[in-house]
Amino acid sequence: MTTAETSIAILVVLVGVGAFFGIVLALADKKFYMQQNPLIGEVEDILPKGQCGACGFAGCAKYAEAVVENPDVPPNLCVPGKAAVAAKVAELTGKSAGSVEERKAHVLCQGGCNAKPAARYEGVQDCAAAKLASGGPNACKYGCLGFGTCVKACPFDALHMGENGLPVVDTYACTGCGKCQETCPQGVMTLLPVTAPVAVHCQSHAKGPAAKKACPNACLGCGLCMRSCPHGAIKIENFLAVVDPAVCKASGCTEKTCLAKCPTGAIREAV
């Protein structure tokens, strides 16, 4: 047999083997194919398609499948969809929608360009990478690192970096999916109920003098806000003021004396 004949014979064998396994796979696929419940597609169609995972599932398709097939999965887990989507999913699945508390992203830091630098960072422009370098380039080791990792992670284009070196939230575009919170290595990004009256825009647990030296806008943990609140909505925990948004809202406080008492402006209106 010549070389050409040998090559042709090998080619014929390979084509035959490929065709055989192709037929086997096709038959196996047909045998084990399970028809999808058409209701799953209907539910998926009304989801926002942000693939944010805030529902606890790996994307909208997986949540749609779970909420249709599993009676224990509630219809109100789609955070970006809010109450409107929850009502539609509940109607399609015959479940109770329940209540959905709308939340928005907040930046718990006012440092940015005002924060004192401690070192020069020239590595990868990413917050997680910068944090590995001695906690970041700023003197405050609790504040925003300013490299926009949260901005890149937002699936709804609701964040951008401001001129002050801090992320800015577009409250109209923000769905409260929590991707920014999940991504931020500093815990600076958080979600607050849209009804929260005030919030502490600082995460520093440094003692007063050290906190102010690192950032002029830092919470000093002085307790003036706590003592001025007649409703007990504010506590000092580890040198940082903490506001309970539920208590604050329930009090119906209109004076907001905490805002005037804060010497650094760390407490601001949440909205």
XYZ file of N, CA and C in Angstrom:
813
model
N 0.853 -1.196 0.000
C 0.000 0.000 0.000
C 0.883 1.237 0.000
N 0.544 2.166 -0.906
C 1.343 3.379 -1.001
C 1.031 4.315 0.159
N 1.884 5.333 0.284
C 1.694 6.321 1.356
C 0.357 7.036 1.194
N 0.001 7.360 -0.036
C -1.263 8.064 -0.308
C -2.446 7.193 0.083
N -2.353 5.886 -0.263
C -3.449 4.968 0.079
C -3.582 4.810 1.585
N -2.425 4.768 2.285
C -2.434 4.652 3.739
C -3.108 5.870 4.380
N -2.801 7.065 3.885
C -3.373 8.310 4.409
C -4.881 8.330 4.219
N -5.305 7.858 3.028
C -6.748 7.832 2.742
C -7.460 6.858 3.671
N -6.821 5.700 3.910
C -7.418 4.690 4.768
C -7.568 5.220 6.194
N -6.521 5.917 6.681
C -6.570 6.488 8.034
C -7.678 7.539 8.124
N -7.799 8.368 7.094
C -8.813 9.415 7.068
C -10.220 8.813 7.106
N -10.400 7.726 6.322
C -11.703 7.058 6.290
C -12.044 6.501 7.667
N -11.055 5.900 8.321
C -11.275 5.332 9.657
C -11.660 6.432 10.648
N -10.935 7.566 10.609
C -11.211 8.673 11.531
C -12.612 9.237 11.313
N -12.983 9.396 10.052
C -14.324 9.906 9.743
C -15.386 8.936 10.242
N -15.113 7.637 10.050
C -16.063 6.632 10.512
C -16.217 6.641 12.022
N -15.088 6.723 12.726
C -15.131 6.765 14.190
C -15.872 8.007 14.670
N -15.585 9.166 14.027
C -16.251 10.409 14.404
C -17.746 10.338 14.183
N -18.143 9.744 13.045
C -19.563 9.618 12.746
C -20.250 8.695 13.737
N -19.557 7.595 14.111
C -20.126 6.632 15.061
C -20.410 7.299 16.406
N -19.394 8.016 16.950
C -19.579 8.666 18.254
C -20.588 9.812 18.179
N -20.668 10.460 16.998
C -21.660 11.515 16.829
C -23.063 10.961 16.932
N -23.282 9.794 16.297
C -24.595 9.148 16.352
C -24.913 8.700 17.772
N -23.915 8.125 18.465
C -24.114 7.673 19.851
C -24.503 8.840 20.755
N -23.795 9.966 20.630
C -24.094 11.136 21.462
C -25.474 11.708 21.148
N -25.829 11.708 19.893
C -27.145 12.218 19.507
C -28.259 11.358 20.096
N -28.080 10.030 20.026
C -29.074 9.118 20.597
C -29.161 9.265 22.115
N -27.985 9.432 22.765
C -27.956 9.594 24.219
C -28.640 10.888 24.628
N -28.396 11.943 23.869
C -29.006 13.233 24.172
C -30.520 13.146 24.056
N -30.979 12.442 23.031
C -32.417 12.295 22.827
C -33.046 11.458 23.923
N -32.323 10.423 24.371
C -32.850 9.515 25.387
C -32.973 10.198 26.743
N -31.943 10.998 27.089
C -31.914 11.597 28.421
C -32.426 13.032 28.454
N -32.906 13.547 27.336
C -33.401 14.911 27.295
C -34.641 15.049 28.163
N -34.644 16.088 28.965
C -35.795 16.379 29.821
C -36.383 17.710 29.380
N -37.615 17.723 29.014
C -38.259 18.940 28.545
C -38.403 19.940 29.685
N -37.991 21.189 29.443
C -38.056 22.215 30.477
C -39.476 22.720 30.637
N -39.830 22.982 31.871
C -41.138 23.559 32.171
C -41.214 24.937 31.505
N -42.175 25.156 30.615
C -42.257 26.451 29.918
C -42.440 27.633 30.870
N -42.936 27.364 32.073
C -43.136 28.430 33.054
C -41.795 29.047 33.480
N -40.738 28.225 33.434
C -39.410 28.721 33.803
C -38.990 29.846 32.851
N -39.244 29.636 31.569
C -38.913 30.666 30.583
C -39.719 31.936 30.779
N -41.000 31.780 31.149
C -41.854 32.943 31.381
C -41.342 33.766 32.560
N -40.925 33.068 33.620
C -40.404 33.766 34.793
C -39.088 34.460 34.447
N -38.227 33.763 33.732
C -36.932 34.350 33.376
C -37.105 35.598 32.520
N -38.120 35.610 31.678
C -38.337 36.745 30.784
C -38.661 38.034 31.536
N -39.244 37.922 32.722
C -39.625 39.144 33.449
C -38.552 39.586 34.444
N -37.472 38.786 34.583
C -36.386 39.170 35.474
C -35.491 40.201 34.777
N -34.793 41.047 35.531
C -34.008 42.151 34.945
C -32.807 41.727 34.109
N -32.368 40.486 34.225
C -31.221 39.962 33.473
C -29.893 40.609 33.862
N -29.788 41.082 35.093
C -28.527 41.662 35.538
C -27.503 40.605 35.914
N -27.964 39.362 36.119
C -27.090 38.246 36.503
C -26.251 38.612 37.733
N -26.854 39.357 38.658
C -26.097 39.876 39.801
C -25.921 38.845 40.908
N -26.810 37.859 40.970
C -26.699 36.832 42.003
C -27.224 37.258 43.362
N -27.870 38.414 43.439
C -28.391 38.892 44.722
C -29.475 37.972 45.282
N -30.090 37.188 44.408
C -31.131 36.249 44.834
C -30.546 35.023 45.528
N -29.237 34.845 45.392
C -28.589 33.683 45.984
C -28.374 32.555 44.992
N -28.763 32.786 43.739
C -28.592 31.771 42.695
C -27.630 32.300 41.628
N -27.085 31.392 40.844
C -26.085 31.755 39.827
C -26.756 32.298 38.579
N -27.350 33.459 38.682
C -27.959 34.090 37.532
C -29.469 33.954 37.495
N -30.078 34.714 36.586
C -31.536 34.774 36.484
C -32.160 33.432 36.084
N -31.502 32.720 35.172
C -32.059 31.443 34.710
C -32.164 30.436 35.857
N -31.132 30.383 36.686
C -31.139 29.445 37.807
C -32.196 29.816 38.841
N -32.366 31.123 39.063
C -33.406 31.540 40.009
C -34.789 31.214 39.454
N -34.984 31.465 38.157
C -36.274 31.166 37.524
C -36.602 29.680 37.671
N -35.604 28.850 37.435
C -35.807 27.399 37.573
C -36.146 27.027 39.012
N -35.420 27.624 39.954
C -35.625 27.286 41.361
C -36.990 27.745 41.869
N -37.386 28.958 41.506
C -38.651 29.487 42.033
C -39.854 28.760 41.436
N -39.683 28.206 40.240
C -40.770 27.441 39.613
C -40.820 26.012 40.141
N -39.656 25.376 40.254
C -39.604 23.959 40.605
C -39.613 23.685 42.107
N -39.104 24.641 42.901
C -38.986 24.418 44.344
C -40.023 25.251 45.099
N -40.956 24.602 45.769
C -42.019 25.346 46.477
C -41.495 26.188 47.635
N -40.283 25.915 48.091
C -39.735 26.655 49.231
C -38.991 27.930 48.825
N -38.777 28.131 47.525
C -38.065 29.333 47.062
C -39.084 30.456 46.848
N -38.979 31.536 47.600
C -39.959 32.623 47.494
C -39.805 33.435 46.219
N -40.866 34.109 45.789
C -40.837 34.867 44.537
C -40.270 36.280 44.670
N -39.855 36.675 45.858
C -39.403 38.054 46.072
C -37.900 38.171 46.286
N -37.125 37.216 45.752
C -35.676 37.244 45.950
C -34.946 38.101 44.937
N -35.606 38.523 43.882
C -34.944 39.351 42.877
C -34.884 40.789 43.384
N -33.754 41.138 43.963
C -33.593 42.474 44.552
C -33.717 43.587 43.506
N -33.043 43.473 42.349
C -33.183 44.544 41.356
C -34.613 44.711 40.847
N -35.372 43.627 40.812
C -36.731 43.688 40.299
C -37.719 44.359 41.226
N -37.366 44.398 42.528
C -38.191 45.040 43.548
C -39.599 44.417 43.602
N -40.547 45.176 44.134
C -41.897 44.655 44.392
C -42.639 44.309 43.101
N -42.380 45.066 42.031
C -43.103 44.838 40.775
C -42.804 43.457 40.202
N -41.523 43.095 40.169
C -41.139 41.786 39.644
C -41.583 40.687 40.599
N -41.472 40.927 41.897
C -41.901 39.933 42.878
C -43.382 39.604 42.699
N -44.195 40.622 42.433
C -45.636 40.409 42.238
C -45.905 39.575 40.989
N -45.140 39.835 39.919
C -45.333 39.079 38.674
C -44.896 37.628 38.838
N -43.760 37.423 39.509
C -43.276 36.054 39.736
C -44.258 35.302 40.623
N -44.775 35.993 41.629
C -45.750 35.366 42.529
C -47.013 34.959 41.773
N -47.451 35.816 40.871
C -48.651 35.518 40.082
C -48.439 34.301 39.191
N -47.261 34.221 38.562
C -46.977 33.099 37.666
C -46.815 31.786 38.417
N -46.224 31.860 39.604
C -45.933 30.631 40.357
C -46.990 30.278 41.384
N -47.956 31.173 41.578
C -49.006 30.904 42.556
C -48.538 31.008 43.992
N -47.494 31.807 44.212
C -46.963 31.981 45.561
C -47.293 33.374 46.085
N -47.048 33.575 47.366
C -47.263 34.879 47.975
C -46.001 35.721 47.824
N -46.169 36.940 47.326
C -45.008 37.796 47.057
C -44.332 38.274 48.333
N -45.099 38.525 49.369
C -44.514 39.045 50.601
C -44.063 40.486 50.409
N -43.366 41.007 51.393
C -42.909 42.396 51.313
C -41.477 42.449 50.796
N -41.172 43.512 50.079
C -39.828 43.725 49.540
C -39.356 45.106 49.983
N -38.307 45.142 50.778
C -37.761 46.416 51.237
C -36.717 46.902 50.241
N -36.992 48.040 49.623
C -36.079 48.563 48.616
C -34.828 49.120 49.288
N -33.685 48.790 48.734
C -32.416 49.266 49.269
C -31.571 49.868 48.140
N -30.689 50.771 48.534
C -29.786 51.408 47.587
C -28.361 51.342 48.125
N -27.409 51.418 47.218
C -26.013 51.414 47.613
C -25.636 52.752 48.241
N -24.776 52.685 49.250
C -24.262 53.896 49.900
C -22.763 53.760 50.087
N -22.079 54.885 49.997
C -20.635 54.907 50.192
C -20.358 55.386 51.611
N -19.874 54.494 52.454
C -19.638 54.832 53.848
C -18.223 55.373 54.040
N -17.933 56.420 53.306
C -16.620 57.049 53.403
C -16.707 58.450 52.801
N -16.026 59.403 53.409
C -15.931 60.762 52.871
C -14.479 61.177 52.724
N -13.608 60.165 52.696
C -12.183 60.456 52.598
C -11.792 60.891 51.209
N -11.646 59.933 50.312
C -11.274 60.255 48.947
C -10.008 61.094 48.880
N -10.102 62.206 48.171
C -8.948 63.094 48.015
C -8.582 63.801 49.322
N -9.517 63.809 50.279
C -9.248 64.462 51.561
C -8.444 63.579 52.511
N -8.457 62.275 52.258
C -7.740 61.347 53.138
C -6.235 61.566 52.994
N -5.537 61.475 54.101
C -4.084 61.685 54.089
C -3.383 60.479 53.468
N -2.473 60.715 52.527
C -1.723 59.597 51.933
C -0.655 59.090 52.901
N -0.371 57.815 52.812
C 0.672 57.227 53.652
C 1.804 56.656 52.814
N 1.507 56.332 51.570
C 2.520 55.750 50.677
C 2.071 55.950 49.238
N 2.956 55.685 48.314
C 2.637 55.776 46.892
C 2.448 54.372 46.344
N 1.307 54.169 45.722
C 0.998 52.838 45.174
C 1.076 52.885 43.650
N 1.821 51.965 43.061
C 1.990 51.925 41.609
C 1.674 50.544 41.035
N 0.923 49.767 41.765
C 0.600 48.424 41.304
C -0.658 48.382 40.460
N -1.277 47.213 40.398
C -2.518 47.013 39.643
C -3.589 47.951 40.186
N -4.288 48.643 39.281
C -5.312 49.606 39.690
C -6.592 48.881 40.090
N -6.516 48.262 41.241
C -7.636 47.478 41.752
C -7.611 47.572 43.278
N -8.765 47.744 43.883
C -8.826 47.945 45.338
C -8.307 46.737 46.113
N -8.671 45.538 45.681
C -8.220 44.332 46.385
C -6.708 44.189 46.302
N -6.137 44.523 45.130
C -4.687 44.441 44.955
C -3.984 45.486 45.807
N -4.542 46.698 45.847
C -3.937 47.774 46.633
C -3.985 47.461 48.122
N -5.043 46.821 48.555
C -5.184 46.485 49.971
C -4.093 45.501 50.417
N -3.656 44.654 49.498
C -2.599 43.691 49.832
C -1.264 44.380 50.119
N -1.120 45.606 49.600
C 0.114 46.362 49.816
C -0.017 47.193 51.090
N 0.176 46.561 52.216
C 0.135 47.230 53.528
C -1.177 47.953 53.801
N -2.270 47.380 53.292
C -3.579 47.960 53.575
C -3.960 49.124 52.698
N -3.154 49.413 51.681
C -3.481 50.507 50.775
C -2.628 51.731 51.015
N -2.705 52.703 50.100
C -1.822 53.866 50.159
C -2.256 54.967 51.127
N -3.450 54.883 51.695
C -3.946 55.943 52.562
C -3.592 55.706 54.027
N -3.531 56.808 54.774
C -3.266 56.707 56.210
C -4.421 56.011 56.916
N -5.645 56.281 56.458
C -6.814 55.580 57.008
C -6.903 54.211 56.354
N -6.833 53.188 57.141
C -6.865 51.821 56.618
C -8.281 51.252 56.546
N -9.267 52.117 56.765
C -10.656 51.669 56.742
C -11.440 52.259 55.573
N -10.903 53.309 54.948
C -11.655 54.036 53.940
C -11.549 53.489 52.537
N -12.233 54.185 51.631
C -12.242 53.822 50.207
C -10.832 53.952 49.631
N -10.437 52.985 48.837
C -9.104 52.997 48.226
C -9.097 53.731 46.882
N -10.285 53.954 46.323
C -10.405 54.836 45.167
C -10.028 54.293 43.807
N -9.907 52.970 43.655
C -9.513 52.423 42.356
C -10.715 51.939 41.523
N -11.905 52.130 42.046
C -13.110 51.866 41.261
C -13.450 50.420 41.003
N -13.022 49.517 41.861
C -13.364 48.104 41.670
C -14.877 47.906 41.736
N -15.536 48.649 42.610
C -16.993 48.554 42.735
C -17.683 49.050 41.467
N -17.110 50.086 40.852
C -17.677 50.643 39.621
C -17.652 49.600 38.505
N -16.543 48.901 38.405
C -16.410 47.870 37.371
C -17.339 46.687 37.628
N -17.652 46.446 38.900
C -18.469 45.278 39.248
C -19.963 45.530 39.088
N -20.361 46.797 39.041
C -21.795 47.119 38.984
C -22.391 46.701 37.640
N -23.363 45.788 37.640
C -23.948 45.322 36.369
C -24.997 46.266 35.803
N -25.317 47.338 36.534
C -26.378 48.240 36.088
C -25.873 49.659 35.803
N -24.541 49.814 35.754
C -23.940 51.107 35.447
C -24.454 52.200 36.380
N -24.583 51.851 37.659
C -25.124 52.790 38.644
C -24.039 53.451 39.476
N -22.771 53.192 39.159
C -21.656 53.780 39.903
C -20.659 54.416 38.943
N -20.073 55.518 39.381
C -18.942 56.088 38.658
C -18.044 56.779 39.674
N -16.800 56.972 39.320
C -15.866 57.621 40.227
C -16.019 59.138 40.132
N -16.169 59.779 41.281
C -16.327 61.221 41.314
C -14.988 61.944 41.328
N -15.039 63.255 41.207
C -13.828 64.064 41.192
C -13.092 64.026 42.531
N -13.827 63.687 43.595
C -13.206 63.628 44.925
C -12.546 62.286 45.212
N -12.507 61.408 44.213
C -11.849 60.118 44.392
C -12.699 59.067 45.055
N -13.989 59.330 45.168
C -14.915 58.376 45.773
C -15.958 57.934 44.749
N -16.475 56.713 44.877
C -17.549 56.293 43.978
C -18.827 57.082 44.263
N -19.555 57.384 43.214
C -20.818 58.115 43.318
C -21.935 57.190 42.842
N -22.999 57.124 43.635
C -24.120 56.230 43.323
C -25.205 56.977 42.566
N -25.596 56.439 41.441
C -26.757 56.947 40.711
C -27.976 56.256 41.312
N -28.691 56.961 42.168
C -29.790 56.325 42.907
C -30.937 55.881 42.002
N -31.035 56.482 40.813
C -32.090 56.066 39.887
C -31.729 54.753 39.196
N -30.454 54.575 38.903
C -30.020 53.357 38.221
C -29.733 52.216 39.191
N -29.420 52.549 40.443
C -29.076 51.514 41.423
C -30.279 50.636 41.733
N -30.052 49.347 41.693
C -31.125 48.383 41.972
C -30.993 47.745 43.352
N -29.875 48.016 44.023
C -29.663 47.404 45.331
C -29.258 45.952 45.238
N -28.609 45.577 44.143
C -28.251 44.165 43.947
C -27.145 43.708 44.893
N -26.310 44.640 45.353
C -25.271 44.292 46.320
C -23.942 43.861 45.733
N -23.792 43.950 44.406
C -22.519 43.558 43.799
C -21.367 44.430 44.291
N -21.627 45.720 44.448
C -20.578 46.627 44.920
C -20.166 46.286 46.348
N -21.150 45.955 47.155
C -20.877 45.577 48.543
C -20.052 44.297 48.601
N -20.399 43.376 47.749
C -19.700 42.090 47.696
C -18.254 42.259 47.232
N -18.024 43.241 46.364
C -16.714 43.418 45.751
C -15.759 44.252 46.594
N -16.284 45.219 47.333
C -15.428 46.168 48.058
C -14.645 45.477 49.175
N -13.318 45.492 49.116
C -12.519 44.815 50.146
C -12.474 45.582 51.463
N -12.949 46.821 51.456
C -12.903 47.655 52.646
C -14.225 47.670 53.416
N -15.276 47.145 52.819
C -16.586 47.217 53.465
C -17.168 48.619 53.413
N -16.657 49.439 52.507
C -17.117 50.816 52.378
C -18.474 50.884 51.671
N -18.693 50.002 50.716
C -19.975 49.964 50.011
C -20.963 49.123 50.805
N -22.134 49.671 51.014
C -23.149 48.940 51.750
C -24.512 49.233 51.151
N -25.522 48.517 51.595
C -26.888 48.742 51.152
C -27.711 49.240 52.329
N -28.437 50.302 52.115
C -29.297 50.851 53.157
C -30.725 50.943 52.632
N -31.707 50.750 53.511
C -33.102 50.945 53.078
C -33.301 52.370 52.572
N -34.104 52.530 51.547
C -34.331 53.869 51.000
C -35.036 54.757 52.023
N -35.600 54.143 53.050
C -36.293 54.918 54.085
C -35.373 55.316 55.237
N -34.090 54.914 55.186
C -33.159 55.260 56.267
C -32.968 56.774 56.309
N -33.246 57.422 57.454
C -33.133 58.883 57.525
C -31.692 59.388 57.489
N -30.813 58.782 58.283
C -29.422 59.232 58.350
C -28.495 58.023 58.333
N -27.222 58.273 58.057
C -26.222 57.203 58.054
C -24.863 57.778 58.414
N -24.020 56.940 58.993
C -22.656 57.334 59.311
C -21.794 57.025 58.094
N -21.292 58.063 57.449
C -20.507 57.869 56.224
C -19.028 57.745 56.571
N -18.733 56.724 57.344
C -17.365 56.453 57.756
C -17.313 55.027 58.285
N -16.167 54.398 58.117
C -15.977 53.034 58.592
C -14.780 52.910 59.533
N -14.194 54.025 59.904
C -12.970 53.984 60.694
C -13.222 53.566 62.142
N -12.409 52.619 62.600
C -12.462 52.189 63.996
C -11.247 52.690 64.769
N -10.559 53.655 64.183
C -9.425 54.254 64.883
C -9.949 55.191 65.971
N -9.170 55.394 67.011
C -9.567 56.317 68.064
C -9.581 57.746 67.522
N -10.348 58.603 68.169
C -10.590 59.962 67.705
C -9.408 60.706 67.121
N -8.336 60.949 67.881
C -7.196 61.714 67.343
C -6.565 61.065 66.118
N -6.403 59.739 66.154
C -5.802 59.030 65.020
C -6.713 59.074 63.805
N -8.013 58.953 64.038
C -8.972 58.978 62.936
C -8.967 60.339 62.253
N -8.962 61.413 63.056
C -8.987 62.762 62.483
C -7.681 63.095 61.778
N -6.583 62.581 62.286
C -5.283 62.821 61.652
C -5.234 62.176 60.270
N -5.856 61.014 60.143
C -5.857 60.303 58.864
C -6.863 60.878 57.886
N -7.975 61.416 58.409
C -9.028 61.950 57.539
C -9.837 62.993 58.296
N -9.964 64.204 57.790
C -10.713 65.247 58.487
C -12.207 64.988 58.573
N -12.702 64.058 57.762
C -14.139 63.760 57.742
C -14.494 62.504 58.528
N -13.546 61.943 59.246
C -13.769 60.672 59.932
C -14.662 60.821 61.154
N -15.372 59.754 61.481
C -16.114 59.693 62.742
C -15.099 59.561 63.868
N -15.254 60.378 64.905
C -14.298 60.381 66.012
C -14.718 59.467 67.155
N -15.929 58.928 67.052
C -16.417 58.081 68.145
C -16.634 58.856 69.425
N -16.867 60.162 69.302
C -16.974 61.034 70.477
C -18.271 60.844 71.248
N -19.308 60.344 70.591
C -20.570 60.082 71.269
C -21.524 61.259 71.323
N -21.181 62.393 70.726
C -22.077 63.550 70.739
C -23.398 63.235 70.038
N -23.311 62.510 68.939
C -24.527 62.144 68.208
C -25.402 61.214 69.041
N -24.772 60.270 69.723
C -25.503 59.300 70.543
C -26.232 60.015 71.682
N -25.542 60.940 72.331
C -26.142 61.645 73.467
C -27.230 62.630 73.032
N -27.128 63.088 71.777
C -28.129 64.045 71.294
C -29.380 63.364 70.761
N -29.300 62.067 70.500
C -30.459 61.340 69.942
C -31.419 60.960 71.065
N -32.625 61.500 71.077
C -33.581 61.197 72.148
C -34.274 59.846 71.980
N -33.970 59.152 70.887
C -34.683 57.903 70.587
C -33.805 56.658 70.720
N -32.551 56.846 71.077
C -31.663 55.694 71.256
C -31.337 54.965 69.973
N -31.326 55.694 68.861
C -31.076 55.058 67.560
C -29.594 54.971 67.222
N -28.755 55.612 68.038
C -27.319 55.646 67.738
C -26.519 55.074 68.910
N -25.548 54.234 68.568
C -24.637 53.669 69.561
C -23.196 53.865 69.089
N -22.274 53.800 70.024
C -20.858 53.844 69.682
C -20.296 52.440 69.864
N -19.804 51.882 68.773
C -19.237 50.539 68.812
C -17.819 50.573 68.240
N -16.864 50.246 69.069
C -15.465 50.213 68.634
C -15.042 51.542 67.994
N -15.331 52.629 68.687
C -14.958 53.988 68.290
C -15.664 54.483 67.024
N -16.786 53.887 66.697
C -17.528 54.294 65.502
C -19.018 54.385 65.827
N -19.650 55.485 65.408
C -21.086 55.637 65.597
C -21.832 54.698 64.657
N -22.861 54.059 65.183
C -23.664 53.124 64.398
C -25.131 53.505 64.548
N -25.798 53.743 63.442
C -27.204 54.138 63.453
C -28.076 52.936 63.119
N -29.097 52.707 63.939
C -30.083 51.664 63.646
C -31.158 52.312 62.782
N -31.184 52.014 61.469
C -32.131 52.701 60.582
C -33.588 52.422 60.926
N -33.869 51.239 61.471
C -35.252 50.903 61.820
C -35.742 51.770 62.974
N -34.914 51.906 64.012
C -35.286 52.730 65.167
C -35.371 54.191 64.766
N -34.409 54.612 63.955
C -34.369 56.001 63.499
C -35.630 56.346 62.712
N -36.028 55.455 61.832
C -37.224 55.691 61.023
C -38.483 55.665 61.884
N -38.564 54.665 62.779
C -39.756 54.509 63.605
C -39.966 55.696 64.545
N -38.873 56.372 64.911
C -38.982 57.496 65.844
C -39.686 58.686 65.218
N -39.648 58.761 63.898
C -40.267 59.892 63.221
C -39.565 61.202 63.508
N -38.304 61.115 63.857
C -37.525 62.299 64.224
C -37.402 63.259 63.039
N -37.725 64.502 63.275
C -37.610 65.515 62.229
C -36.474 66.502 62.514
N -36.053 66.565 63.777
C -34.997 67.521 64.128
C -33.629 67.098 63.617
N -33.369 65.789 63.665
C -32.072 65.241 63.248
C -30.920 66.009 63.904
N -30.998 66.086 65.226
C -29.980 66.815 65.984
C -28.594 66.202 65.833
N -28.543 64.916 65.500
C -27.253 64.244 65.340
C -26.428 64.889 64.241
N -27.095 65.389 63.202
C -26.378 66.008 62.089
C -25.658 67.277 62.542
N -26.323 68.039 63.372
C -25.735 69.297 63.837
C -24.648 69.060 64.874
N -24.778 67.992 65.628
C -23.819 67.732 66.706
C -22.513 67.121 66.211
N -22.533 66.438 65.081
C -21.326 65.770 64.596
C -20.269 66.792 64.203
N -19.104 66.798 64.838
C -18.088 67.821 64.566
C -17.370 67.672 63.233
N -17.445 66.513 62.612
C -16.732 66.301 61.346
C -17.668 66.093 60.155
N -18.969 66.064 60.414
C -19.916 65.835 59.330
C -19.942 64.395 58.867
N -19.510 63.486 59.745
C -19.502 62.065 59.371
C -20.912 61.509 59.262
N -21.844 62.086 60.033
C -23.232 61.667 59.933
C -23.934 62.596 58.964
N -24.564 62.013 57.953
C -25.291 62.790 56.951
C -26.627 62.129 56.666
N -27.479 62.861 56.007
C -28.727 62.262 55.566
C -28.415 61.133 54.590
N -29.145 60.043 54.742
C -28.843 58.855 53.947
C -29.252 59.024 52.499
N -30.307 59.766 52.251
C -30.813 59.915 50.890
C -30.173 61.115 50.214
